[in-house]
PDB file of C-alpha atoms in Angstrom:
ATOM      1  CA  MET I   1       8.144  -4.928  11.476  1.00  0.00           C
ATOM      2  CA  ASP I   2      10.606  -7.053  13.195  1.00  0.00           C
ATOM      3  CA  VAL I   3       9.218  -9.967  11.044  1.00  0.00           C
ATOM      4  CA  LEU I   4       9.491  -8.199   7.465  1.00  0.00           C
ATOM      5  CA  ASP I   5      13.102  -7.195   8.099  1.00  0.00           C
ATOM      6  CA  ARG I   6      14.646 -10.545   8.953  1.00  0.00           C
ATOM      7  CA  ALA I   7      12.261 -12.257   6.409  1.00  0.00           C
ATOM      8  CA  VAL I   8      14.669  -9.775   4.075  1.00  0.00           C
ATOM      9  CA  THR I   9      17.830 -10.422   5.438  1.00  0.00           C
ATOM     10  CA  VAL I  10      17.047 -14.192   4.800  1.00  0.00           C
ATOM     11  CA  ALA I  11      16.446 -13.234   1.105  1.00  0.00           C
ATOM     12  CA  THR I  12      19.210 -10.751   0.567  1.00  0.00           C
ATOM     13  CA  GLY I  13      22.120 -13.392   3.040  1.00  0.00           C
ATOM     14  CA  ALA I  14      20.910 -15.577   0.716  1.00  0.00           C
ATOM     15  CA  GLY I  15      21.851 -13.574  -2.332  1.00  0.00           C
ATOM     16  CA  ALA I  16      18.481 -12.131  -3.911  1.00  0.00           C
ATOM     17  CA  PRO I  17      20.395  -8.481  -5.298  1.00  0.00           C
ATOM     18  CA  SER I  18      16.924  -6.680  -3.915  1.00  0.00           C
ATOM     19  CA  VAL I  19      13.122  -8.247  -2.545  1.00  0.00           C
ATOM     20  CA  ASP I  20       9.864  -6.665  -3.677  1.00  0.00           C
ATOM     21  CA  VAL I  21       7.643  -6.323  -0.940  1.00  0.00           C
ATOM     22  CA  VAL I  22       3.705  -6.231  -1.450  1.00  0.00           C
ATOM     23  CA  GLY I  23       1.126  -5.431   0.922  1.00  0.00           C
ATOM     24  CA  TYR I  24      -2.466  -4.988   1.871  1.00  0.00           C
ATOM     25  CA  SER I  25      -4.819  -2.807   4.559  1.00  0.00           C
ATOM     26  CA  ALA I  26      -2.195  -1.777   7.239  1.00  0.00           C
ATOM     27  CA  GLY I  27       0.728  -4.092   5.307  1.00  0.00           C
ATOM     28  CA  GLY I  28       1.346  -1.402   3.301  1.00  0.00           C
ATOM     29  CA  VAL I  29       2.030   1.116   6.261  1.00  0.00           C
ATOM     30  CA  VAL I  30       4.422  -1.715   7.649  1.00  0.00           C
ATOM     31  CA  ALA I  31       6.487  -2.023   4.158  1.00  0.00           C
ATOM     32  CA  GLY I  32       6.233   1.786   4.579  1.00  0.00           C
ATOM     33  CA  LEU I  33       7.421   1.465   8.433  1.00  0.00           C
ATOM     34  CA  TRP I  34      10.409  -0.973   7.515  1.00  0.00           C
ATOM     35  CA  ALA I  35      11.060   0.914   4.028  1.00  0.00           C
ATOM     36  CA  VAL I  36      11.332   3.567   6.425  1.00  0.00           C
ATOM     37  CA  ARG I  37      13.115   1.810   9.284  1.00  0.00           C
ATOM     38  CA  ASP I  38      15.442  -0.470   7.707  1.00  0.00           C
ATOM     39  CA  ASP I  39      17.107   0.598   5.517  1.00  0.00           C
ATOM     40  CA  GLY I  40      14.653  -0.432   2.959  1.00  0.00           C
ATOM     41  CA  PRO I  41      15.584   1.761  -0.023  1.00  0.00           C
ATOM     42  CA  ALA I  42      18.887  -0.406  -0.529  1.00  0.00           C
ATOM     43  CA  ARG I  43      17.472  -3.605  -0.234  1.00  0.00           C
ATOM     44  CA  ALA I  44      13.998  -3.142  -1.800  1.00  0.00           C
ATOM     45  CA  ARG I  45      13.451  -3.125  -5.307  1.00  0.00           C
ATOM     46  CA  ARG I  46       9.975  -2.117  -5.160  1.00  0.00           C
ATOM     47  CA  ILE I  47       7.275  -1.762  -3.059  1.00  0.00           C
ATOM     48  CA  VAL I  48       3.443  -2.433  -3.723  1.00  0.00           C
ATOM     49  CA  SER I  49       0.041  -0.816  -1.378  1.00  0.00           C
ATOM     50  CA  ILE I  50      -2.861  -2.510  -1.883  1.00  0.00           C
ATOM     51  CA  GLY I  51      -5.957  -0.515   0.248  1.00  0.00           C
ATOM     52  CA  SER I  52      -3.572   1.263   2.708  1.00  0.00           C
ATOM     53  CA  PRO I  53      -4.041   3.643   5.380  1.00  0.00           C
ATOM     54  CA  LEU I  54      -1.034   6.118   4.425  1.00  0.00           C
ATOM     55  CA  ALA I  55      -2.621   8.901   5.671  1.00  0.00           C
ATOM     56  CA  GLY I  56      -4.892   7.249   7.769  1.00  0.00           C
ATOM     57  CA  THR I  57      -8.579   6.498   8.103  1.00  0.00           C
ATOM     58  CA  THR I  58     -10.831   8.292  10.112  1.00  0.00           C
ATOM     59  CA  VAL I  59     -12.388   4.544  10.674  1.00  0.00           C
ATOM     60  CA  ALA I  60     -10.098   5.265  13.152  1.00  0.00           C
ATOM     61  CA  GLY I  61      -9.436   8.469  14.352  1.00  0.00           C
ATOM     62  CA  SER I  62     -13.473   8.384  15.390  1.00  0.00           C
ATOM     63  CA  ALA I  63     -13.348   5.504  16.845  1.00  0.00           C
ATOM     64  CA  ALA I  64      -9.497   6.581  19.420  1.00  0.00           C
ATOM     65  CA  ALA I  65     -11.851   9.458  20.359  1.00  0.00           C
ATOM     66  CA  VAL I  66     -15.392   8.268  21.149  1.00  0.00           C
ATOM     67  CA  ALA I  67     -14.200   4.618  21.980  1.00  0.00           C
ATOM     68  CA  PRO I  68     -10.329   5.290  23.375  1.00  0.00           C
ATOM     69  CA  GLU I  69     -10.567   1.318  25.559  1.00  0.00           C
ATOM     70  CA  ALA I  70     -11.432   0.221  22.327  1.00  0.00           C
ATOM     71  CA  CYS I  71      -9.413   1.734  19.763  1.00  0.00           C
ATOM     72  CA  PRO I  72      -5.588  -0.402  20.756  1.00  0.00           C
ATOM     73  CA  GLN I  73      -1.862   1.222  20.133  1.00  0.00           C
ATOM     74  CA  ALA I  74      -2.618   0.046  16.787  1.00  0.00           C
ATOM     75  CA  CYS I  75      -5.759   1.421  15.948  1.00  0.00           C
ATOM     76  CA  ARG I  76      -4.350   5.057  16.860  1.00  0.00           C
ATOM     77  CA  GLN I  77      -1.949   5.298  15.094  1.00  0.00           C
ATOM     78  CA  LEU I  78      -3.528   4.057  11.725  1.00  0.00           C
ATOM     79  CA  ALA I  79      -5.574   8.116  12.770  1.00  0.00           C
ATOM     80  CA  PRO I  80      -4.688  10.677  10.117  1.00  0.00           C
ATOM     81  CA  GLY I  81      -2.118  12.599  11.847  1.00  0.00           C
ATOM     82  CA  SER I  82      -0.470  10.002  13.719  1.00  0.00           C
ATOM     83  CA  ALA I  83       3.037  10.232  14.464  1.00  0.00           C
ATOM     84  CA  LEU I  84       4.140   6.704  13.340  1.00  0.00           C
ATOM     85  CA  LEU I  85       2.504   7.490   9.902  1.00  0.00           C
ATOM     86  CA  GLY I  86       4.206  11.218  10.013  1.00  0.00           C
ATOM     87  CA  GLU I  87       6.539   9.212   9.366  1.00  0.00           C
ATOM     88  CA  LEU I  88       6.001   7.718   5.739  1.00  0.00           C
ATOM     89  CA  ALA I  89       6.665  11.015   4.513  1.00  0.00           C
ATOM     90  CA  GLY I  90       9.138  10.982   1.397  1.00  0.00           C
ATOM     91  CA  VAL I  91       9.188   7.160   1.958  1.00  0.00           C
ATOM     92  CA  GLY I  92       7.266   6.911  -1.760  1.00  0.00           C
ATOM     93  CA  SER I  93      10.391   9.106  -3.472  1.00  0.00           C
ATOM     94  CA  ALA I  94      12.357   7.017  -2.075  1.00  0.00           C
ATOM     95  CA  VAL I  95      11.488   3.632  -3.847  1.00  0.00           C
ATOM     96  CA  PRO I  96       9.205   3.005  -6.784  1.00  0.00           C
ATOM     97  CA  TRP I  97       6.309   2.420  -4.677  1.00  0.00           C
ATOM     98  CA  LEU I  98       2.944   1.730  -6.578  1.00  0.00           C
ATOM     99  CA  SER I  99      -0.086   2.862  -4.264  1.00  0.00           C
ATOM    100  CA  VAL I 100      -3.314   0.511  -5.187  1.00  0.00           C
ATOM    101  CA  TRP I 101      -7.166   1.371  -4.149  1.00  0.00           C
ATOM    102  CA  THR I 102     -11.001   2.062  -4.855  1.00  0.00           C
ATOM    103  CA  ASP I 103     -13.427   4.529  -4.213  1.00  0.00           C
ATOM    104  CA  ARG I 104     -15.642   2.701  -2.998  1.00  0.00           C
ATOM    105  CA  ASP I 105     -13.443   1.658   0.427  1.00  0.00           C
ATOM    106  CA  ARG I 106     -15.791   1.735   3.994  1.00  0.00           C
ATOM    107  CA  VAL I 107     -12.248   1.307   6.018  1.00  0.00           C
ATOM    108  CA  VAL I 108      -9.468   3.515   4.378  1.00  0.00           C
ATOM    109  CA  THR I 109     -11.708   6.462   4.275  1.00  0.00           C
ATOM    110  CA  PRO I 110     -11.288   8.789   2.551  1.00  0.00           C
ATOM    111  CA  PRO I 111     -10.143   6.112   0.088  1.00  0.00           C
ATOM    112  CA  THR I 112      -7.765   9.003  -0.794  1.00  0.00           C
ATOM    113  CA  SER I 113      -5.732   8.635   2.212  1.00  0.00           C
ATOM    114  CA  ALA I 114      -4.890   5.407  -0.042  1.00  0.00           C
ATOM    115  CA  ARG I 115      -2.383   8.498  -1.991  1.00  0.00           C
ATOM    116  CA  LEU I 116       1.280   7.925  -1.350  1.00  0.00           C
ATOM    117  CA  ASP I 117       2.980  11.365  -1.896  1.00  0.00           C
ATOM    118  CA  GLY I 118       6.129  10.007  -4.158  1.00  0.00           C
ATOM    119  CA  ALA I 119       4.484   7.331  -5.365  1.00  0.00           C
ATOM    120  CA  VAL I 120       2.315   5.963  -8.856  1.00  0.00           C
ATOM    121  CA  ASN I 121      -1.302   6.224  -7.091  1.00  0.00           C
ATOM    122  CA  VAL I 122      -4.046   4.199  -8.904  1.00  0.00           C
ATOM    123  CA  GLU I 123      -7.352   5.153  -8.235  1.00  0.00           C
ATOM    124  CA  LEU I 124      -9.092   1.267  -9.786  1.00  0.00           C
ATOM    125  CA  GLN I 125     -12.156   2.606 -10.186  1.00  0.00           C
ATOM    126  CA  GLN I 126     -10.307   5.174 -12.377  1.00  0.00           C
ATOM    127  CA  LEU I 127      -8.884   2.699 -14.388  1.00  0.00           C
ATOM    128  CA  CYS I 128     -11.607  -0.017 -14.868  1.00  0.00           C
ATOM    129  CA  PRO I 129     -15.136   2.954 -13.499  1.00  0.00           C
ATOM    130  CA  GLY I 130     -18.034   1.322 -12.785  1.00  0.00           C
ATOM    131  CA  SER I 131     -15.946  -1.149 -10.596  1.00  0.00           C
ATOM    132  CA  ALA I 132     -17.785  -2.046  -7.162  1.00  0.00           C
ATOM    133  CA  VAL I 133     -14.564  -3.079  -5.560  1.00  0.00           C
ATOM    134  CA  GLY I 134     -14.570  -2.723  -0.969  1.00  0.00           C
ATOM    135  CA  HIS I 135     -12.229  -3.041   0.441  1.00  0.00           C
ATOM    136  CA  GLY I 136     -12.192  -6.911   1.084  1.00  0.00           C
ATOM    137  CA  ASP I 137     -12.165  -7.042  -2.455  1.00  0.00           C
ATOM    138  CA  LEU I 138      -8.218  -5.556  -3.476  1.00  0.00           C
ATOM    139  CA  PRO I 139      -6.760  -9.218  -3.322  1.00  0.00           C
ATOM    140  CA  ALA I 140      -8.895 -10.648  -5.453  1.00  0.00           C
ATOM    141  CA  ASP I 141      -9.800  -8.392  -7.874  1.00  0.00           C
ATOM    142  CA  ASP I 142      -8.384  -9.275 -11.313  1.00  0.00           C
ATOM    143  CA  ALA I 143      -7.689  -5.743 -12.276  1.00  0.00           C
ATOM    144  CA  VAL I 144      -5.898  -5.738  -8.968  1.00  0.00           C
ATOM    145  CA  ILE I 145      -3.930  -8.296  -9.805  1.00  0.00           C
ATOM    146  CA  GLY I 146      -3.173  -7.725 -12.991  1.00  0.00           C
ATOM    147  CA  LEU I 147      -1.930  -3.841 -11.505  1.00  0.00           C
ATOM    148  CA  VAL I 148       0.711  -6.325  -8.775  1.00  0.00           C
ATOM    149  CA  VAL I 149       1.611  -8.363 -11.355  1.00  0.00           C
ATOM    150  CA  ARG I 150       2.777  -5.510 -14.079  1.00  0.00           C
ATOM    151  CA  ALA I 151       3.711  -3.110 -10.582  1.00  0.00           C
ATOM    152  CA  LEU I 152       6.979  -6.370 -10.172  1.00  0.00           C
ATOM    153  CA  SER I 153       7.912  -7.523 -14.112  1.00  0.00           C
ATOM    154  CA  THR I 154      10.562  -5.641 -14.666  1.00  0.00           C
ATOM    155  CA  ALA I 155       8.739  -2.968 -15.880  1.00  0.00           C
ATOM    156  CA  PRO I 156       9.503   0.613 -14.228  1.00  0.00           C
ATOM    157  CA  ILE I 157       7.162   1.354 -12.324  1.00  0.00           C
ATOM    158  CA  ASP I 158       6.168   5.019 -13.589  1.00  0.00           C
ATOM    159  CA  GLN I 159       3.055   5.306 -14.633  1.00  0.00           C
ATOM    160  CA  ALA I 160      -0.667   3.875 -14.474  1.00  0.00           C
ATOM    161  CA  PRO I 161      -2.135   1.777 -17.598  1.00  0.00           C
ATOM    162  CA  ALA I 162      -4.203   3.600 -19.373  1.00  0.00           C
ATOM    163  CA  ALA I 163      -7.238   0.520 -19.636  1.00  0.00           C
ATOM    164  CA  CYS I 164      -8.678  -2.553 -17.333  1.00  0.00           C
ATOM    165  CA  GLY I 165      -9.131  -4.464 -20.295  1.00  0.00           C
ATOM    166  CA  THR I 166      -5.078  -4.674 -20.304  1.00  0.00           C
ATOM    167  CA  LEU I 167      -4.762  -5.016 -16.773  1.00  0.00           C
ATOM    168  CA  ARG I 168      -6.691  -7.972 -17.864  1.00  0.00           C
ATOM    169  CA  ALA I 169      -4.679 -10.339 -19.765  1.00  0.00           C
ATOM    170  CA  ALA I 170      -1.660  -9.040 -17.645  1.00  0.00           C
ATOM    171  CA  GLY I 171      -3.304 -10.643 -14.207  1.00  0.00           C
TER     172      GLY I 171
END
């Protein structure tokens, strides 16, 4: 978070009125914690998370329970119900936020743990039925790129687009 906060400070110090923050996987959790701890609502125009375990992942919970010595602090913090993830409560309403995820995710489990109250939450397969995109494929997927580009435009983040085809055209 310190690196993100320094980058935001540099950008706003150079005259940027605000920043847009995009985080993939645990990077979305970092973006949310930065927003909560470092006055993100006053400094971020928008936040986009892609495949982020905003409510934790059972993979981390299982690792912490079964092999605690193999699950360092960062792993334990991503377990569902952790105090760290509890800090994210309400942040989706404090900053315009888009959370995108895939129902094929085997890292962020269950995939719906990428949902964030107050955010615009988009399950890729709801827009693009039949998409086989998994966790590792999210950042390079045309539809996901289209969603991110749309979210970083001047249009408000107030609803998900209606169709996958419109995203690919935008991306």
